[in-house]
XYZ file of C-alpha atoms in Angstrom:
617
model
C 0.000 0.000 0.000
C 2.584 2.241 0.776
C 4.781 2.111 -2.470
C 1.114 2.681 -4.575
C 0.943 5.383 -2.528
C 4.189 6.651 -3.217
C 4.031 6.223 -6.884
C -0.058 7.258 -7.750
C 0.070 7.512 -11.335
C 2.246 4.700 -12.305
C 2.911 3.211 -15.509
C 3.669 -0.719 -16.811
C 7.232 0.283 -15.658
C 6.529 1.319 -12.192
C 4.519 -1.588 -11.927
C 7.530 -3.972 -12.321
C 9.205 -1.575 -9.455
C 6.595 -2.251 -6.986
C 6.510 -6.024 -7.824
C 10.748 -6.463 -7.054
C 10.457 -3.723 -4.436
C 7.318 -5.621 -2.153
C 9.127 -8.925 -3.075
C 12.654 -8.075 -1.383
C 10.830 -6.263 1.080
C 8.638 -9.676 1.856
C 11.803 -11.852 1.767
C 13.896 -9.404 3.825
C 11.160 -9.590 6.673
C 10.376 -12.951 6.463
C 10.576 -15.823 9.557
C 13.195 -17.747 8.044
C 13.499 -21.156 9.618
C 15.617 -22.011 12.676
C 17.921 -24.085 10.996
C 20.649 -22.850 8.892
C 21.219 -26.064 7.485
C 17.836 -26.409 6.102
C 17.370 -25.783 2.516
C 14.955 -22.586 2.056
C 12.401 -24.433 -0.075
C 10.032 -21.482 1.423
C 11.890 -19.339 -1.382
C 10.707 -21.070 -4.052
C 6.718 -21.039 -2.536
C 7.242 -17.504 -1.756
C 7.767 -16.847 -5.884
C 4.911 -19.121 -6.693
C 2.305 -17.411 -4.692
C -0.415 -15.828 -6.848
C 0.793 -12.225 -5.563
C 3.943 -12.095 -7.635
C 3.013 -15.021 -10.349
C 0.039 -13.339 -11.395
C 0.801 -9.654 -11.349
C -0.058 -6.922 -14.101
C 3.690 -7.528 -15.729
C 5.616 -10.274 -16.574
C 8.800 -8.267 -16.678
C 8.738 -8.177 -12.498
C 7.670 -12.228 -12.521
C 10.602 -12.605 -14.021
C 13.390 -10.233 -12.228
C 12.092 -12.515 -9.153
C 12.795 -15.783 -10.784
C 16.286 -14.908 -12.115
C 17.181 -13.249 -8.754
C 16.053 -16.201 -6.501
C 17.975 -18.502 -9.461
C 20.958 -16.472 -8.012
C 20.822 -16.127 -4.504
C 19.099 -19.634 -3.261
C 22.795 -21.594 -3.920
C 24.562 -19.153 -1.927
C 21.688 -19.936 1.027
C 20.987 -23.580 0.973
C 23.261 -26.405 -0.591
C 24.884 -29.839 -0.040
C 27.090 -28.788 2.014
C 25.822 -24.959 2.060
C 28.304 -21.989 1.041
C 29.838 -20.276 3.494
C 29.186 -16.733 3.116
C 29.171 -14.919 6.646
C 27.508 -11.585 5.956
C 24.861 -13.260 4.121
C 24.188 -15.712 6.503
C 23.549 -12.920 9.345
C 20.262 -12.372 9.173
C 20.316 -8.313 9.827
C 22.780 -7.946 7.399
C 20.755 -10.061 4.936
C 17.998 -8.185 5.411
C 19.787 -4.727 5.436
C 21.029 -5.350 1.776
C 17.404 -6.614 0.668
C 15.611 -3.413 1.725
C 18.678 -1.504 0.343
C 17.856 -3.212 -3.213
C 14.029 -2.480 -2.716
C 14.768 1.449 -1.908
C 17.014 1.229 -5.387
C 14.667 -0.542 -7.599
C 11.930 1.621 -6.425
C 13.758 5.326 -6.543
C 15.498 3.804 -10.045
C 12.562 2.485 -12.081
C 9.694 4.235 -9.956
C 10.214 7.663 -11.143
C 6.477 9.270 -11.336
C 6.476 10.300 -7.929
C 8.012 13.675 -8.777
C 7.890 14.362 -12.460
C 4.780 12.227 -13.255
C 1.748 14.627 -12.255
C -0.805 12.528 -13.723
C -1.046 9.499 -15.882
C -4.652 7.796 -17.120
C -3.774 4.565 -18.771
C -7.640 3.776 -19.086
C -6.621 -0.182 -18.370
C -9.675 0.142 -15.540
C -13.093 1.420 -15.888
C -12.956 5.341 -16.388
C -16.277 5.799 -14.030
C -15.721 7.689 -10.479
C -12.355 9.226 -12.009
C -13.590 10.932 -15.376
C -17.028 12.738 -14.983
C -19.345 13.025 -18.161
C -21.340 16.093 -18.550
C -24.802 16.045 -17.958
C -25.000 18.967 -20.212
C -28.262 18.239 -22.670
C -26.561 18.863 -25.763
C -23.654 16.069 -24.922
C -25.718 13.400 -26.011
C -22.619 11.019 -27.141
C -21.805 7.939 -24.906
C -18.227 7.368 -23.594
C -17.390 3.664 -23.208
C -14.732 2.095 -22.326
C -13.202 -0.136 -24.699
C -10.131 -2.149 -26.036
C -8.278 -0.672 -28.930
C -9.070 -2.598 -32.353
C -6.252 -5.204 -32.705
C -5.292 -4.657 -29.190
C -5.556 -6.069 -25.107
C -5.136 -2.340 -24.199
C -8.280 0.046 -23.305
C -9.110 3.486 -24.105
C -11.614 5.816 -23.668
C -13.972 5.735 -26.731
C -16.206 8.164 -28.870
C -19.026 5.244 -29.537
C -21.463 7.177 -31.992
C -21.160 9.471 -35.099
C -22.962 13.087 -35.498
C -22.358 13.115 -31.541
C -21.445 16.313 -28.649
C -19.144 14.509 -26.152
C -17.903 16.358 -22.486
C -16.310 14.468 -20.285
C -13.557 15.614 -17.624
C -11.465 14.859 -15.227
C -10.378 17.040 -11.995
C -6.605 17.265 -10.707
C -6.159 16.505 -6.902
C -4.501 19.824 -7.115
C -4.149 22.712 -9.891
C -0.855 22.164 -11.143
C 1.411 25.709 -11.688
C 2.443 25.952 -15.305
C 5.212 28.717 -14.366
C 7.603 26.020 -12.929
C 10.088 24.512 -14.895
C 8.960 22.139 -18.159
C 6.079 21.241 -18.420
C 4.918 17.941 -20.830
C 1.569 17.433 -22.033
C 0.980 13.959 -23.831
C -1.610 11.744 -24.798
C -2.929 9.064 -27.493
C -5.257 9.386 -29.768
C -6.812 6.568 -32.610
C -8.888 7.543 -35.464
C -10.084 4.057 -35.736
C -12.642 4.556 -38.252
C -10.559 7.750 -40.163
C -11.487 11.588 -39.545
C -13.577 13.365 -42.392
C -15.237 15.887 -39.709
C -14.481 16.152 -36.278
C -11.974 17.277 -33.362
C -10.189 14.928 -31.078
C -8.298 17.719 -28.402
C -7.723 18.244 -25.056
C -8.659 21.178 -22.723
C -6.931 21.671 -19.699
C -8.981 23.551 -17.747
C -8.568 26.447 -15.534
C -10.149 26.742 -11.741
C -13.282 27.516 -12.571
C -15.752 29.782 -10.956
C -17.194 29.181 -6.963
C -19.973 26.676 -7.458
C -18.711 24.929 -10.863
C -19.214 21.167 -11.024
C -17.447 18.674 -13.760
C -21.005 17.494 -14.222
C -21.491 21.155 -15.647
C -18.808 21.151 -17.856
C -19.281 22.181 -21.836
C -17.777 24.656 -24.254
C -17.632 27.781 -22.009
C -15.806 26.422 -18.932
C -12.318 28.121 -19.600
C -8.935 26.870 -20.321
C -5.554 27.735 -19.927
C -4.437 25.609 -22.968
C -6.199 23.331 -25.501
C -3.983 21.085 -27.709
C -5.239 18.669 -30.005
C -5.541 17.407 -33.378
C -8.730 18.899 -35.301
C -9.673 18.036 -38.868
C -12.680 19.170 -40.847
C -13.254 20.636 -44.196
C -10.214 23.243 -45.191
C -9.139 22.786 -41.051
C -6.350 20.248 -40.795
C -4.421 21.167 -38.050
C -2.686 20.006 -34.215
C -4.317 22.960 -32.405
C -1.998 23.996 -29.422
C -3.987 27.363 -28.203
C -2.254 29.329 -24.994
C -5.656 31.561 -23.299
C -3.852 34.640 -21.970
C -5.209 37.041 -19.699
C -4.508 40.980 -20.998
C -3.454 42.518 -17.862
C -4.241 46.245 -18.937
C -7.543 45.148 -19.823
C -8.215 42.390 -17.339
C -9.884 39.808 -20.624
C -9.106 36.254 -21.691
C -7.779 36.404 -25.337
C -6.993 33.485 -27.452
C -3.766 32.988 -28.586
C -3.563 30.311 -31.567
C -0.248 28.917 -32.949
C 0.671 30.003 -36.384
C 1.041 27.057 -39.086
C 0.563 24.525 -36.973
C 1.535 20.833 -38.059
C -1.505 18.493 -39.969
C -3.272 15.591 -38.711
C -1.294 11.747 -39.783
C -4.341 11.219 -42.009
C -4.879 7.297 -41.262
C -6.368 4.809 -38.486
C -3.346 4.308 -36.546
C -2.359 5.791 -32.983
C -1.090 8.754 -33.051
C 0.752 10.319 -29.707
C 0.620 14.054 -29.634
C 3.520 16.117 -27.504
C 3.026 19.768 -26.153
C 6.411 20.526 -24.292
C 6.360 24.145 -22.127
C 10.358 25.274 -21.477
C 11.244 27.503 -18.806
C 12.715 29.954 -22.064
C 8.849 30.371 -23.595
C 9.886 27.857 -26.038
C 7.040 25.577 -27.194
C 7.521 22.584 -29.778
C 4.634 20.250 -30.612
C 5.682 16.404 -31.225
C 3.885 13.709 -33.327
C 4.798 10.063 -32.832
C 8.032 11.462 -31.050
C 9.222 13.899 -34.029
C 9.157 17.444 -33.572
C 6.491 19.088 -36.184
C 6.657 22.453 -34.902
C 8.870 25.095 -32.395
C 8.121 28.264 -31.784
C 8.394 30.817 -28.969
C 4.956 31.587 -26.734
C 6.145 35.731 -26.736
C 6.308 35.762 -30.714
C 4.532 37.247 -32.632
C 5.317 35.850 -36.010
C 4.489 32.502 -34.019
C 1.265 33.268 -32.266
C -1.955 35.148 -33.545
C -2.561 37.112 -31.785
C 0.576 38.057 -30.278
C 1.023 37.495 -26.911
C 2.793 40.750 -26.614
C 0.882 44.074 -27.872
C 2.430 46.253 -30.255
C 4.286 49.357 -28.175
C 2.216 51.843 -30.970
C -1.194 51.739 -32.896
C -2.578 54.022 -35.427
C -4.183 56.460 -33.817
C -8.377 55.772 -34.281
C -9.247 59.666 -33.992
C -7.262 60.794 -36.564
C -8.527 61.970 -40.049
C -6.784 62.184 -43.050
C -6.480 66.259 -44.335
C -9.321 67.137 -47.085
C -6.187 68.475 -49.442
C -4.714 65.267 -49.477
C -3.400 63.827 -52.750
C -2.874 60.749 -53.038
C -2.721 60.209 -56.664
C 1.090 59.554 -57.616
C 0.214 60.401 -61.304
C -2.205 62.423 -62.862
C -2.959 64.007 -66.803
C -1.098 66.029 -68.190
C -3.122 69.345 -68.261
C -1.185 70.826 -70.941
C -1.440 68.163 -73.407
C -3.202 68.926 -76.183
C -4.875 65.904 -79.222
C -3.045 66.404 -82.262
C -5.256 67.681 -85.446
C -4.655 64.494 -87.190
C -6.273 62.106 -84.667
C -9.318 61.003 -85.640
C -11.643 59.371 -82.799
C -14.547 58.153 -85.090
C -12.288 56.186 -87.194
C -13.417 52.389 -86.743
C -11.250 49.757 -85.731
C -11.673 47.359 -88.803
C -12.284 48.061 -92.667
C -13.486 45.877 -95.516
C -9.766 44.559 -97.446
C -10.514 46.032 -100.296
C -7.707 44.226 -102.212
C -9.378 41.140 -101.287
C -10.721 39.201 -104.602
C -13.576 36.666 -104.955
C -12.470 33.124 -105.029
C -13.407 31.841 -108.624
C -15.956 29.536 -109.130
C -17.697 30.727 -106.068
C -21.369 30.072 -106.041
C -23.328 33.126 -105.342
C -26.451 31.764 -106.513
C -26.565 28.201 -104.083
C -27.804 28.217 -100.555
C -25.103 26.911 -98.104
C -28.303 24.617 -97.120
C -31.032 22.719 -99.316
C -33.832 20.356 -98.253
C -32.910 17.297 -97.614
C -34.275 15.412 -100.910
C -34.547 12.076 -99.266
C -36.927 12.919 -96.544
C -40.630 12.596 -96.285
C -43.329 13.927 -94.568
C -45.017 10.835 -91.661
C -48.083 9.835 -92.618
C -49.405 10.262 -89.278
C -48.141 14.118 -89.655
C -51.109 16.702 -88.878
C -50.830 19.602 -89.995
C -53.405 21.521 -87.791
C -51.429 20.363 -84.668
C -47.689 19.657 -85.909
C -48.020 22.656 -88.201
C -46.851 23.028 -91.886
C -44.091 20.064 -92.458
C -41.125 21.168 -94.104
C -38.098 18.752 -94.961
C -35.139 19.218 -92.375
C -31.958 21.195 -93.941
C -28.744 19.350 -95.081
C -25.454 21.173 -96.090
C -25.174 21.954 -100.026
C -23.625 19.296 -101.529
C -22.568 20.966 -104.289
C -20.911 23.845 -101.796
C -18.714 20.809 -101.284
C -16.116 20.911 -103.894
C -16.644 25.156 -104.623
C -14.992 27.059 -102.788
C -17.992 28.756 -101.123
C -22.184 29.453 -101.514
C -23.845 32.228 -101.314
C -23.310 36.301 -101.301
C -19.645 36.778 -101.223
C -18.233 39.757 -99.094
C -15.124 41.116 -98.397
C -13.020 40.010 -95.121
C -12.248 42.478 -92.626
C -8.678 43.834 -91.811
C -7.190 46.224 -88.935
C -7.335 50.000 -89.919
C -3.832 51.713 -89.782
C -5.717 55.115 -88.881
C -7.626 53.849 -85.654
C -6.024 55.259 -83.081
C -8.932 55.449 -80.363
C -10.566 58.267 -78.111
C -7.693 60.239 -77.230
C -6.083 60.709 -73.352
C -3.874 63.234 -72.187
C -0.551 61.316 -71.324
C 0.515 60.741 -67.435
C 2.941 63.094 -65.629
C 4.361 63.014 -62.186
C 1.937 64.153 -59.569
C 3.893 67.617 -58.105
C 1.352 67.989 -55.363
C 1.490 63.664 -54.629
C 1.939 62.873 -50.356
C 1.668 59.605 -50.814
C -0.923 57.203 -49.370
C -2.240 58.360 -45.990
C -2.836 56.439 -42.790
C -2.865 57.794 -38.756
C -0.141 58.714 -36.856
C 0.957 56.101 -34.470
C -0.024 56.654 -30.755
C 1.192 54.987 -27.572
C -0.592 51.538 -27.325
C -2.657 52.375 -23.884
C -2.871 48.238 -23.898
C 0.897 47.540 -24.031
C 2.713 45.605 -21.364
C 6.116 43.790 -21.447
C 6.663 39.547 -20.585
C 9.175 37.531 -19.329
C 7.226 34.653 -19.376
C 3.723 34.255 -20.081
C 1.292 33.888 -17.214
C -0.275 30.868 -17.185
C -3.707 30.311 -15.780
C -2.905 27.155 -14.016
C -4.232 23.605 -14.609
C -6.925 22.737 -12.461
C -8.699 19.641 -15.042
C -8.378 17.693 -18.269
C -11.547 18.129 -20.212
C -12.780 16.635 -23.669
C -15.315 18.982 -25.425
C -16.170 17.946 -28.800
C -18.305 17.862 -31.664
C -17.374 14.788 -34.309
C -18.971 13.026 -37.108
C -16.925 10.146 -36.957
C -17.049 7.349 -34.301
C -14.550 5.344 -33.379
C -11.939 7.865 -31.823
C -10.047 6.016 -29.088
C -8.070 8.390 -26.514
C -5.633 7.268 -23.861
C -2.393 7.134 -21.875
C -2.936 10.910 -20.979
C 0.223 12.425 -19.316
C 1.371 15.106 -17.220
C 4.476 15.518 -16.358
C 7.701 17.687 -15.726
C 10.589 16.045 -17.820
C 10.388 15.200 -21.301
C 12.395 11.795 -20.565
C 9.620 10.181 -18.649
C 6.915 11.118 -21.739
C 9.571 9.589 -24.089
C 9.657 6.669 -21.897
C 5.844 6.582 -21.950
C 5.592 6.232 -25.619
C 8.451 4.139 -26.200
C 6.395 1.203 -23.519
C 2.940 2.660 -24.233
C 2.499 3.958 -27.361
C 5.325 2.323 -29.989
C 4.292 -1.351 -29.574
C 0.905 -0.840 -30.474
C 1.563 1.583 -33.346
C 3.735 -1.234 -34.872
C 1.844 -3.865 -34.503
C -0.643 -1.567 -36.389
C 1.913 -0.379 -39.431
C 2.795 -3.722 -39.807
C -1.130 -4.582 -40.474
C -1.166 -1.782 -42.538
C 1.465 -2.761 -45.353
C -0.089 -6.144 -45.242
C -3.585 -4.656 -46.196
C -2.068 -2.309 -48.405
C 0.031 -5.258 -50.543
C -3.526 -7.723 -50.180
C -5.282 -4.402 -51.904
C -2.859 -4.118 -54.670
C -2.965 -7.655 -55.499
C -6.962 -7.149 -55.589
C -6.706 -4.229 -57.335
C -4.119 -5.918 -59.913
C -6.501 -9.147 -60.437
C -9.470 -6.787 -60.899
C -7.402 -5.102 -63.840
C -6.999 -8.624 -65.202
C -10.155 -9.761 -64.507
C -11.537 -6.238 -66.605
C -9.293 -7.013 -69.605
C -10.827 -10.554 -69.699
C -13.814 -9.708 -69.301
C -13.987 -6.990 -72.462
C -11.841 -9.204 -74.662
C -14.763 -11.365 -73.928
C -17.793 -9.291 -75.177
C -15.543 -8.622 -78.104
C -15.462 -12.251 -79.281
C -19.195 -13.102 -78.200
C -20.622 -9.886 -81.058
C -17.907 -11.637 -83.755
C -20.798 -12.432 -86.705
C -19.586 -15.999 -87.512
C -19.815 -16.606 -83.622
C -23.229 -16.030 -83.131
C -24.748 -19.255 -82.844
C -22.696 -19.597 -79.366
C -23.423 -15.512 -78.317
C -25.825 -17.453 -75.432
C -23.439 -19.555 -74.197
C -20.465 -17.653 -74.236
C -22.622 -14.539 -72.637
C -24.354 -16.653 -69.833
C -20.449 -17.717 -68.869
C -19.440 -14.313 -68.943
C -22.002 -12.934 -66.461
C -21.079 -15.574 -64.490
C -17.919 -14.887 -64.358
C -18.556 -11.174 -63.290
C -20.743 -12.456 -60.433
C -17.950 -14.840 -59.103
C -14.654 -13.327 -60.033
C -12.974 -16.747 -58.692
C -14.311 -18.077 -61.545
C -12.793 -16.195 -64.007
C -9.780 -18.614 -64.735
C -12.969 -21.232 -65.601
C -14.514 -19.124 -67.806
C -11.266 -18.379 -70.312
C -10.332 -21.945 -69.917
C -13.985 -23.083 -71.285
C -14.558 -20.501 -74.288
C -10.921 -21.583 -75.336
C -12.133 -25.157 -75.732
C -15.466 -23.950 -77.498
C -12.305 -22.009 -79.937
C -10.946 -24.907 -80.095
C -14.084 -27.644 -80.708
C -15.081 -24.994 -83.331
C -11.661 -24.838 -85.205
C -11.765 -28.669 -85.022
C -15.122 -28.632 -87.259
C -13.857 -26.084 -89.789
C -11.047 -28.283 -90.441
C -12.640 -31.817 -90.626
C -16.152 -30.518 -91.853
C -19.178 -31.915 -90.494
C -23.145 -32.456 -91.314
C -24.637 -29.243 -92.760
C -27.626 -29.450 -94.704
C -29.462 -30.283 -91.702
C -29.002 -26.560 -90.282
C -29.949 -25.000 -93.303
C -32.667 -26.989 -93.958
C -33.665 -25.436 -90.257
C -32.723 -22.293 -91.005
C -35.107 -22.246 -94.408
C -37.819 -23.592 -91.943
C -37.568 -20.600 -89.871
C -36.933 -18.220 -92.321
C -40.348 -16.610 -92.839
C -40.708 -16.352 -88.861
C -37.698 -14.254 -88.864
C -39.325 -12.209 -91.941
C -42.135 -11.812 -89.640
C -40.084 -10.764 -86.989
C -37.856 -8.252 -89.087
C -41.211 -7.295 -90.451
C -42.144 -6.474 -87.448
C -39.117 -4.586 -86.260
C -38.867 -2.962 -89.411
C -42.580 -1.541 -88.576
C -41.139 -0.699 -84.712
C -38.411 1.302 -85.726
C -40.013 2.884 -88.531
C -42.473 4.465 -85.898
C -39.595 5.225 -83.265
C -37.760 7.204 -86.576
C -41.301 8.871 -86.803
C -41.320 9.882 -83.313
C -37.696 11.125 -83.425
C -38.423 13.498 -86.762
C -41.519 14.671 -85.244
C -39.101 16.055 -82.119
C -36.087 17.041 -84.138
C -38.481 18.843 -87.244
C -39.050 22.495 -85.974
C -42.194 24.321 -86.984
C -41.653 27.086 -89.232
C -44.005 30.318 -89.391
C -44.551 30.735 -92.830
């Protein structure tokens, strides 16, 4: 109890500490047996016992074994070893207790730089509050990662408001030293709209409850991946209070780094310096640095401008701010003519000979005629539909012949005085600068500080998976979080990835073949001589396209109908019988083109009834 105490917010790591650490502990205060001669068969028990066999990590299970592998020679043995010091049992005990205080100020090192860690590995209920705000209608559950043992804190529905939060035992003071905010996040069914970021909250107003908590409780920072439409960015957003003016005023980072577009875990890193430095990590790589009292890295900045235009002053009636103006003495010369147009007719041009003035570029077309079903009253007067001249063909052109138009050499358009220098120009007016009443100067920025971890968003995507949130004061320990936390997982997931990638490429390369197939098919099943096996080779094709398995099958069998086929042309076979059918059926096929012929003859009808305009005569 006392080393979970000591280490609250421990990770996989710190677990193995308290496993050696309670184990040396239990051996170094352990009855050992009256007789030194007796072999210490209680070690071995001790190991077995369902407290150290059956803990949350193997890695401790086994720093037991291999110690005990060690150590029970030197203590038992035929004859035993003679090793004063450890046979003393204060001294024996002494060293134990000295390897327990090492393995758990060594490994457990949370208890000063870890200020809280939420692994999500146990039900988030009674630690993480959802709002009972009416417009957070999402659910929170909590759920294993897809592909994984390990939980997370899940978004469970789409088109979804989700608040939840989670109060520090204490607001934590940003202005001390580094400061390391961390945590995972898994778009496990992609992002097309929605945000996935933290807010760490201010202390909020007297009578606030987490149960209360939506968009308006403020922050001190919000940091966070957000993706939706033109937005693709890792918010980090610093809420600074104006100290001449007493207001909270966001400031937002300037080209912030984009959002891994893909269904893997991503780990996002905020690290705070002492020096205002800020740089934003993705998967461990540094995407972004800049420095919080910038202002060509924050908008706003942080720090106000020392002068601002002045708002009261007006710019002078007399002002010019025209750098060039006409020329008032400039006079149009005599010779320039305004009206003259832009084109004339060429008159050098010559008619082509043998044009035809006297044929219309378009005649009636002689071949049509009117529908007998054609009313007049209600289709109006029928008139044949308009084909080019044929005989415009082979002249070189019908009709009244007119000469082409060239550029005149006289236009010279309406006439403008040319531009001189402006001798009364001041250039372009704006106010004089005043003292900024709202300047003030910043070592460091004042942070509100950190009294909560909130999650306030609006998404259309389900699916999103946070966890292994992180607070702390070094950047080691968050590296050593993701390297135990965050990089198994996420390779065990990129590994999945490539192989779904390569099994899509070979789909999508067999699809390509099947396609070719399948075209080359329909080719040979319209070839004329063919058509007395159209039906069979068509039924195997749609077959084919309804089980794509089977397309192998299907090549394999048409080739053998090629082949049976080219067998018959060679060595002949019986054919008066099929054209003795094929006389039989004759007139039924002359009924049946008759028919047709009758069908399309109406549909041709139909179409020259909506193509024919009606003409007012």
């Amino acid at each position: 109890m006392y080393l979970s105490r000591h280490c609250r917010y421990h990770s996989r790591i710190n677990d193995t500490a308290i496993m050696v650490s309670s184990f040396l502990i239990d051996v170094a205060t352990y009855n050992w047996p009256p007789s030194r001669g007796e072999p210490f068969h209680w070690w071995k028990q001790r190991i077995d016992t369902p407290q150290y066999s059956t803990g949350s990590t193997g890695i401790g299970y086994i720093i037991i074994r291999v110690f005990s592998k060690i150590t029970s020679p030197l203590l038992s043995g035929d004859p035993p070893l003679r090793f004063p010091m450890m046979r003393d049992r204060q001294l024996f005990s002494a060293v134990l207790l000295i390897l327990a205080f090492v393995s758990l100020q060594k490994l457990c090192y949370c208890d000063d730089q870890t200020v809280l860690y939420e692994s999500f590995d146990e039900a988030f209920d009674g630690r993480w509050i959802v709002s009972k705000n009416g417009d957070y209608e999402g659910v929170w559950k909590h759920e294993k990662s897809e592909g994984h043992d390990d939980y997370g804190l899940l978004v469970s529905e789409k088109a979804r408001k989700y608040g939840i939060v989670k109060v520090l035992d204490e607001p934590l003071n940003l202005k001390d030293g580094t400061i390391v905010l961390q945590y995972e996040v898994r778009f496990q069914e992609g992002l097309e709209c929605g945000g996935a970021y933290l807010k760490y909250l201010r202390p909020q107003e007297a009578g606030w409850t987490p149960e209360g908590f939506d968009s308006e409780s403020p922050y001190s920072i919000m940091f966070g991946p957000d993706k939706c439409g033109a937005t693709n960015k890792v918010h980090f957003i610093l809420k600074h209070k104006n100290p001449k003016r007493g207001e909270y005023v966001e400031h937002h980072l300037k080209f912030p780094p984009s959002v891994p577009y893909d269904k893997l875990s991503h780990v996002y890193t905020a690290i705070l310096k002492p020096d205002n430095e800020v740089r934003i990590l993705v998967d461990g790589e540094e995407k972004k640095k800049a420095n919080l009292l910038s202002g060509e890295d924050f908008e706003p900045a942080l720090i106000p401008d020392k002068t601002i235009p002045d708002p009261e002053d007006k710019k002078p009636e007399d002002w010019d701010e025209r750098a060039k103006i006409p020329d008032p003495n400039a006079v149009k010369p005599d010779d320039w003519d305004e009206d003259a147009p832009m084109e004339i007719e060429d008159e050098e041009a010559e008619k082509p000979e043998g044009w035809l003035d006297d044929e219309p570029e378009e005649v009636d077309d002689p071949e049509a005629t009117k529908p007998e079903d054609w009313d007049d009253e209600e289709d109006g007067m029928w008139e044949a539909p308009k084909i080019d001249n044929p005989k415009c063909e082979a002249a070189p052109g019908c009709g009244e012949w007119k000469r082409p138009m060239k550029k005149n050499p006289a236009y010279k358009g309406k006439w403008s005085a040319p531009m001189i220098d402006n001798p009364a120009y001041k250039g372009i007016w704006k106010p004089r600068d005043i003292p900024n009443p709202d300047y003030f100067e910043l070592d460091r920025p004042d942070y509100e500080p950190i009294a909560a971890i909130g999650i306030e968003i609006w998404t259309m995507q389900d699916g999103i998976l946070f966890d292994n949130i992180l607070i702390a004061k070094d950047e080691k320990v968050a590296e050593s979080y993701r390297q135990t936390t965050w990089k198994p997982k996420f390779d065990v997931e990129k590994e999945k990835q490539k192989e779904e990638e390569k099994a899509a490429e070979s789909a999508d390369g067999l699809k390509s073949y099947q396609k070719v197939v399948f075209d080359l098919l329909n080719k040979v099943a319209d070839i004329s001589f063919l058509s007395a096996y159209k039906s069979k080779i068509t039924e195997l094709i749609e077959k084919a396209e309804e089980q794509p398995n089977l397309t192998i099958g299907v090549l394999v069998s048409i080739v053998i109908v090629f082949f049976s086929l080219f067998i018959k042309l060679i060595f002949g076979g019986k054919k008066a019988a099929p054209a003795a059918s094929v006389e039989k059926k004759k007139p039924e096929v002359g009924e049946s083109s008759k028919s047709g012929d009758e069908s399309e003859k109406k549909e041709e009808t139909a179409a020259l009834r909506k193509r024919q305009p009606r003409r007012d005569n």
